[in-house]
mmCIF file of N, CA and C in Angstrom:
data_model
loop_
_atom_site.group_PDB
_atom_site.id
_atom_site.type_symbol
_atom_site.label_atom_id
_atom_site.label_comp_id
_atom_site.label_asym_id
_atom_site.label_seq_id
_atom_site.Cartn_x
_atom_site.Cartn_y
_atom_site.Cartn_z
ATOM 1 N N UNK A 385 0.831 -1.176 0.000
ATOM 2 C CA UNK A 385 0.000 0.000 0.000
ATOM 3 C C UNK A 385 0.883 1.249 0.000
ATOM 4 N N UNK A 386 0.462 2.056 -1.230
ATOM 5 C CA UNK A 386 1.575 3.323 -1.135
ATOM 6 C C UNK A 386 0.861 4.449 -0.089
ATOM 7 N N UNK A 387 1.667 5.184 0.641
ATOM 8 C CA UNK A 387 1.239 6.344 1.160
ATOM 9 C C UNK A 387 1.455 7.716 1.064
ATOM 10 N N UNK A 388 -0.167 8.679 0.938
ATOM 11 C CA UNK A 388 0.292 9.819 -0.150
ATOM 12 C C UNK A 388 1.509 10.581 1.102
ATOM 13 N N UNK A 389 2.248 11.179 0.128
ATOM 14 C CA UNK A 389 3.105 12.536 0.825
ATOM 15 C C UNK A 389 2.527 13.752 0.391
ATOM 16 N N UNK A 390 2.060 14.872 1.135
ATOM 17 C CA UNK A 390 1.949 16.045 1.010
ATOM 18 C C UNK A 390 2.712 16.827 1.833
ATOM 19 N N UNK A 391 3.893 17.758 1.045
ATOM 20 C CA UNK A 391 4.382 18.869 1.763
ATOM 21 C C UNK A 391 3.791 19.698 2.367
ATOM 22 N N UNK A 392 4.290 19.637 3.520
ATOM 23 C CA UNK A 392 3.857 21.131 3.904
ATOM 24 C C UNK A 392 3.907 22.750 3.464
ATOM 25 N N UNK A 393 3.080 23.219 2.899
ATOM 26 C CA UNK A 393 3.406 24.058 2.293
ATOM 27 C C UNK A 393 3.716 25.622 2.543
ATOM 28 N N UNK A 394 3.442 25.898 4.163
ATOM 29 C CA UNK A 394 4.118 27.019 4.381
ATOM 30 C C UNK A 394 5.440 27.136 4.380
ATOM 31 N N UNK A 395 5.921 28.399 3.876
ATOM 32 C CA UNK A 395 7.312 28.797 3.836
ATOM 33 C C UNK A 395 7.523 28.712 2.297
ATOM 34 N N UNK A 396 6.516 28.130 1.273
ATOM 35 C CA UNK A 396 7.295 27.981 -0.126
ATOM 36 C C UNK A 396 6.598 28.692 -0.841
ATOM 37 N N UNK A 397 7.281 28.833 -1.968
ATOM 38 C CA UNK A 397 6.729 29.696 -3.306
ATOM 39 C C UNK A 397 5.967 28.692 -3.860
ATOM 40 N N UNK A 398 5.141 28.926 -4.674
ATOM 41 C CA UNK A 398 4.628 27.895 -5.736
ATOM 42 C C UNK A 398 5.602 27.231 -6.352
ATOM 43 N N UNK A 399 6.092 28.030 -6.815
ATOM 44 C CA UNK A 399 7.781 26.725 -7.805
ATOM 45 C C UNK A 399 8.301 26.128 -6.799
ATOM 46 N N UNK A 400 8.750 26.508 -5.139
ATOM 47 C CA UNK A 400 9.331 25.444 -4.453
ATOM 48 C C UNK A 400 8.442 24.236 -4.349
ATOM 49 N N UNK A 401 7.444 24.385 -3.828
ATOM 50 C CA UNK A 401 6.399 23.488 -3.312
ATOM 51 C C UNK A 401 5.823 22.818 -4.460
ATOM 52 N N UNK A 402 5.435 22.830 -5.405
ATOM 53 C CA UNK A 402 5.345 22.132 -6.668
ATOM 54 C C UNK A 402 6.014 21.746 -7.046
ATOM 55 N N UNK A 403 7.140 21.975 -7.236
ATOM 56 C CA UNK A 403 8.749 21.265 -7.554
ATOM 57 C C UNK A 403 9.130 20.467 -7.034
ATOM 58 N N UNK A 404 8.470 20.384 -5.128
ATOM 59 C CA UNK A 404 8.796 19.345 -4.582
ATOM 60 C C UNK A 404 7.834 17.929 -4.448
ATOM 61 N N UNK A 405 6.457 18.461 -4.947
ATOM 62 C CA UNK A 405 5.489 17.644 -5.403
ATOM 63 C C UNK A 405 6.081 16.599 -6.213
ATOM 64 N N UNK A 406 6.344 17.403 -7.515
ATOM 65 C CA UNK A 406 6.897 16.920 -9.031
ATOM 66 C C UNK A 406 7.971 16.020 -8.508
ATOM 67 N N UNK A 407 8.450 16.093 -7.748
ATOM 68 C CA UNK A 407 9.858 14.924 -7.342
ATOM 69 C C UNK A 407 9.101 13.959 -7.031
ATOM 70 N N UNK A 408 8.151 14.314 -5.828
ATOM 71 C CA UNK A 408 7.850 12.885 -5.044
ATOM 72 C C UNK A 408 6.831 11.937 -5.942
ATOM 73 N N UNK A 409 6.385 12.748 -7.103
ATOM 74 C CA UNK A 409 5.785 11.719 -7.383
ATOM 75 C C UNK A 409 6.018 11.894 -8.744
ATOM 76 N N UNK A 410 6.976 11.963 -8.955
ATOM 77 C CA UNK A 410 8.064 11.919 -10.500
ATOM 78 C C UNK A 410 7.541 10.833 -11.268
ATOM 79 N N UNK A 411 7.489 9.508 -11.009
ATOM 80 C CA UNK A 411 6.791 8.430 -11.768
ATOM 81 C C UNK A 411 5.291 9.081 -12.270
ATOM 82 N N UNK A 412 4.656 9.827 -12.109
ATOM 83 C CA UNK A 412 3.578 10.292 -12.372
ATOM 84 C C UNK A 412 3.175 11.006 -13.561
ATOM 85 N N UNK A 413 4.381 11.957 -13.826
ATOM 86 C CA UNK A 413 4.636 12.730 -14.760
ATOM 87 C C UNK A 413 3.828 13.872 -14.387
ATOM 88 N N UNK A 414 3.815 14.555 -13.504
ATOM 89 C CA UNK A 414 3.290 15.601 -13.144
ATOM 90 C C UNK A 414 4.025 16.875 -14.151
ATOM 91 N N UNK A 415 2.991 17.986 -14.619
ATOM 92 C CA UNK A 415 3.624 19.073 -15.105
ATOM 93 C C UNK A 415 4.455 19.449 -14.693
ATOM 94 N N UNK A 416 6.185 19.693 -14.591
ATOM 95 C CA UNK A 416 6.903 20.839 -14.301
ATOM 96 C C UNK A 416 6.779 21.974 -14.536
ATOM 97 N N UNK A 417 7.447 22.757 -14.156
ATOM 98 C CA UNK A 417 7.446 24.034 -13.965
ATOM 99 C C UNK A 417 6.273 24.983 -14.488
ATOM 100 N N UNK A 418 5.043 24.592 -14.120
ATOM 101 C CA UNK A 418 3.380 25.223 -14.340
ATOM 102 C C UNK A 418 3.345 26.825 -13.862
ATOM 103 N N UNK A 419 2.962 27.159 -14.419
ATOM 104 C CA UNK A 419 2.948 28.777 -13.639
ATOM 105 C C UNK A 419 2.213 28.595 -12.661
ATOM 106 N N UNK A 420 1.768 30.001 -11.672
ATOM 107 C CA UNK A 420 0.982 30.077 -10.421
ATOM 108 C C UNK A 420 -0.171 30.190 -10.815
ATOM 109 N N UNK A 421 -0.736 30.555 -11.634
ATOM 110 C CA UNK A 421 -1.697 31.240 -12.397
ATOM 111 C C UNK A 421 -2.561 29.705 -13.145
ATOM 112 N N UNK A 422 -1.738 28.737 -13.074
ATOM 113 C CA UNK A 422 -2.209 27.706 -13.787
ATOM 114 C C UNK A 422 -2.146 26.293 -12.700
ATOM 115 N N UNK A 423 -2.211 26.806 -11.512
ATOM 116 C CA UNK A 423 -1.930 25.960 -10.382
ATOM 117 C C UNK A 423 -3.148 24.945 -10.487
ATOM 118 N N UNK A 424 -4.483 25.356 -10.572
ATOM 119 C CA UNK A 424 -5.827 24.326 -10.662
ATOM 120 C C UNK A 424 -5.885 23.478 -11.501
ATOM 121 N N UNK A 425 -5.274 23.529 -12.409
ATOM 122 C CA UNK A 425 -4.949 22.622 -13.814
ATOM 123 C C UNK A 425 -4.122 21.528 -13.513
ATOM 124 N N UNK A 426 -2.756 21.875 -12.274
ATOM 125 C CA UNK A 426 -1.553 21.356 -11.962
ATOM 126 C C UNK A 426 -2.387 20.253 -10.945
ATOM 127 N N UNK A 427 -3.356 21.119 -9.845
ATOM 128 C CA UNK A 427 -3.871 20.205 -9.039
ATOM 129 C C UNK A 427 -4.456 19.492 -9.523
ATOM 130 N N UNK A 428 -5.768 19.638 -10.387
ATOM 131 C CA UNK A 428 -6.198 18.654 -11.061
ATOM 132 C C UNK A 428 -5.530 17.646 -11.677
ATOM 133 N N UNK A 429 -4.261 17.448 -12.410
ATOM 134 C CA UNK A 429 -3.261 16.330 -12.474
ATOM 135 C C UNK A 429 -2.865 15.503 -11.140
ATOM 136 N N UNK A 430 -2.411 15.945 -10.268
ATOM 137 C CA UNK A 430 -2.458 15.831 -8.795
ATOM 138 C C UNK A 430 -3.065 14.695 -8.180
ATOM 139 N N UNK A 431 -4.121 15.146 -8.373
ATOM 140 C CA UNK A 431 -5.404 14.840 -7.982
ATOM 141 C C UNK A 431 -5.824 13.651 -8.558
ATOM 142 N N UNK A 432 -5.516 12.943 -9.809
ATOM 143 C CA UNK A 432 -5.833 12.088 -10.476
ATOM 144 C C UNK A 432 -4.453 10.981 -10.264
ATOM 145 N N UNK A 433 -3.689 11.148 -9.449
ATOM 146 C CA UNK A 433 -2.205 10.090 -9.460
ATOM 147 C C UNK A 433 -3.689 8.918 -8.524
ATOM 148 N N UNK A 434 -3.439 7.809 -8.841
ATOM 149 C CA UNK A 434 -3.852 6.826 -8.064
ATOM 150 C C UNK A 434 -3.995 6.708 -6.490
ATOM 151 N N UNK A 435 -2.700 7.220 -5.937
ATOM 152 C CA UNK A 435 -2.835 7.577 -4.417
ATOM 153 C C UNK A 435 -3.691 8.295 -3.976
ATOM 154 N N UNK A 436 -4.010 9.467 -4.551
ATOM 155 C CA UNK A 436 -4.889 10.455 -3.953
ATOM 156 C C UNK A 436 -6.961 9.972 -4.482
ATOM 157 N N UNK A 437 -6.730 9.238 -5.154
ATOM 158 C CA UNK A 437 -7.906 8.841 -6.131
ATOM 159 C C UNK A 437 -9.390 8.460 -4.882
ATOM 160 N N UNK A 438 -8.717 7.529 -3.326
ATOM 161 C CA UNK A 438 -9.408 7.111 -2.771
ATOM 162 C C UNK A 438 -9.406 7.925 -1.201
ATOM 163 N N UNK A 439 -8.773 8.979 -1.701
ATOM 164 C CA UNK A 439 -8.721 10.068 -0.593
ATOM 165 C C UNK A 439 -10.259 11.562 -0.639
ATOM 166 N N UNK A 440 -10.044 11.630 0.308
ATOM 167 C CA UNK A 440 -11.116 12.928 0.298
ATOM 168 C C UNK A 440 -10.222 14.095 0.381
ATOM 169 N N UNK A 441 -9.880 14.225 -0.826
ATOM 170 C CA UNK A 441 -9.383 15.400 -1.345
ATOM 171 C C UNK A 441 -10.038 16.672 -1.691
ATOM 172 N N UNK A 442 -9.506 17.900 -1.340
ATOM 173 C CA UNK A 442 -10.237 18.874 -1.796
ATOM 174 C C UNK A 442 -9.979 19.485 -3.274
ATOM 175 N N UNK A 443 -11.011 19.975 -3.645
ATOM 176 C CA UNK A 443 -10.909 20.415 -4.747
ATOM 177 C C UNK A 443 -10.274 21.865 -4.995
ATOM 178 N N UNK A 444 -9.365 21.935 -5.826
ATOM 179 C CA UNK A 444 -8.853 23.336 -6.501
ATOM 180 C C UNK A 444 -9.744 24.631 -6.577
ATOM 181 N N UNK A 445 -11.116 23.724 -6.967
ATOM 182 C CA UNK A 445 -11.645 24.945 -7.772
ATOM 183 C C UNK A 445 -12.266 25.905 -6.609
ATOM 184 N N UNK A 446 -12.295 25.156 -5.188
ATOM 185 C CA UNK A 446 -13.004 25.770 -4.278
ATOM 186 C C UNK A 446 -12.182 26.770 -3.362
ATOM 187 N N UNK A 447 -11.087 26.877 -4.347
ATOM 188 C CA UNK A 447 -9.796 28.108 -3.339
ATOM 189 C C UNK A 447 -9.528 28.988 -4.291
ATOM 190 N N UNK A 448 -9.231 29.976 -3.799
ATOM 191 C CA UNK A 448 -8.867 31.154 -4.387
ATOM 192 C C UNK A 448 -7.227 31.069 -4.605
ATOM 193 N N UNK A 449 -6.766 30.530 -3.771
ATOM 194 C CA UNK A 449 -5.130 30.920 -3.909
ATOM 195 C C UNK A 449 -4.691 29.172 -3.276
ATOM 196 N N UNK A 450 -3.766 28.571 -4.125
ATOM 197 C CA UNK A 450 -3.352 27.411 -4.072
ATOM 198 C C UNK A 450 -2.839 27.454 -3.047
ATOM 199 N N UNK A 451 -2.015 28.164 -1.833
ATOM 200 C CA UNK A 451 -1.756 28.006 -0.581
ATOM 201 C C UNK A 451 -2.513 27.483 0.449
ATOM 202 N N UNK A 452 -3.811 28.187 0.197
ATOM 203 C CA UNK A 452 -5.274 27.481 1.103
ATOM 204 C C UNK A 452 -5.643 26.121 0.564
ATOM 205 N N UNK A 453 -5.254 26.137 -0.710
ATOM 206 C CA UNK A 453 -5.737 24.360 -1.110
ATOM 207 C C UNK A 453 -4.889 23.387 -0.731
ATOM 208 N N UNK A 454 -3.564 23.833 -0.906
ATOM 209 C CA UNK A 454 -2.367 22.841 -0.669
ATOM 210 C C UNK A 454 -2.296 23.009 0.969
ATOM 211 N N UNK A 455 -3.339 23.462 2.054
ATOM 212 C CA UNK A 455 -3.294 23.561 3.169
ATOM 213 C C UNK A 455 -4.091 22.595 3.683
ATOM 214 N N UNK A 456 -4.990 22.590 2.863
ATOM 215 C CA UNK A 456 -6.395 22.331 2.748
ATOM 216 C C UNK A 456 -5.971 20.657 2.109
ATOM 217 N N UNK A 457 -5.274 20.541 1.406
ATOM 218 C CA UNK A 457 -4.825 18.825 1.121
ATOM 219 C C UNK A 457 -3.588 18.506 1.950
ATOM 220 N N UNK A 458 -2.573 19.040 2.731
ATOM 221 C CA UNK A 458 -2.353 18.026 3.150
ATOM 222 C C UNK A 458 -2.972 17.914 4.662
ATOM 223 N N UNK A 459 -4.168 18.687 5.239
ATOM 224 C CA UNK A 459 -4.687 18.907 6.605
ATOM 225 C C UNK A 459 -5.691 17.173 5.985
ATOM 226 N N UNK A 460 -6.384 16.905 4.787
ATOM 227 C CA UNK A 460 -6.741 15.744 4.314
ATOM 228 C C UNK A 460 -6.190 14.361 4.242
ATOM 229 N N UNK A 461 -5.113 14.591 4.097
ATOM 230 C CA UNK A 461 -4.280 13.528 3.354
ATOM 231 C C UNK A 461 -3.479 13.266 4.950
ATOM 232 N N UNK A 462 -1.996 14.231 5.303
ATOM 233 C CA UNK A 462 -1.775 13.585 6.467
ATOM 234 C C UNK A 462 -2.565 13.600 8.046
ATOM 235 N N UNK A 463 -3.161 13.065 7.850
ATOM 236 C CA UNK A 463 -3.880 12.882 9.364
ATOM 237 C C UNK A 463 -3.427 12.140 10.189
ATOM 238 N N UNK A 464 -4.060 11.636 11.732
ATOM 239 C CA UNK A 464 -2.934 11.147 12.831
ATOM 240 C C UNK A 464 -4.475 10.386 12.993
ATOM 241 N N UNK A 465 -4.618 9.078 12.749
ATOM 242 C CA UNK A 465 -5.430 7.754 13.454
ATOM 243 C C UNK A 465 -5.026 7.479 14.700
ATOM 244 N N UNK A 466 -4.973 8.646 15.232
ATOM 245 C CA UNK A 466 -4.796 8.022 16.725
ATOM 246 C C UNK A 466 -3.336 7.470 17.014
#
């Protein structure tokens, strides 16, 4: 069973924090270097890797600024079961 990684994303620019996405899940073929402006497009790729597929992920389209979404996925994704 693979387990998703989501960075934490305070402290980064969009190119850091997407860049470090794009590594971890390099087998994926995630867009490189996407502008900021085109971040919902990027998530939506994201969003479709197999790992995240059976997660309750949030959606892109419901943030204004990819910082609140990428806050907003990994507050989803890494959680603590106790």
């Amino acid at each position: 069973m693979q387990i998703a990684l989501i960075y934490d994303p305070r402290f980064h620019s969009w190119e850091s924090w997407s860049s470090l996405m794009c590594e971890a899940y390099s087998t994926q073929q995630l867009a490189i270097n996407t502008p900021e402006d085109q971040w919902r497009e990027w998530a939506e790729g994201l969003s479709a890797i197999d790992v995240f597929m059976n997660e309750a992920i949030p959606s892109p389209h419901g943030f204004e600024k990819w910082h609140d979404w990428a806050t907003a996925l990994m507050g989803a994704v890494n959680t603590n079961e106790g």
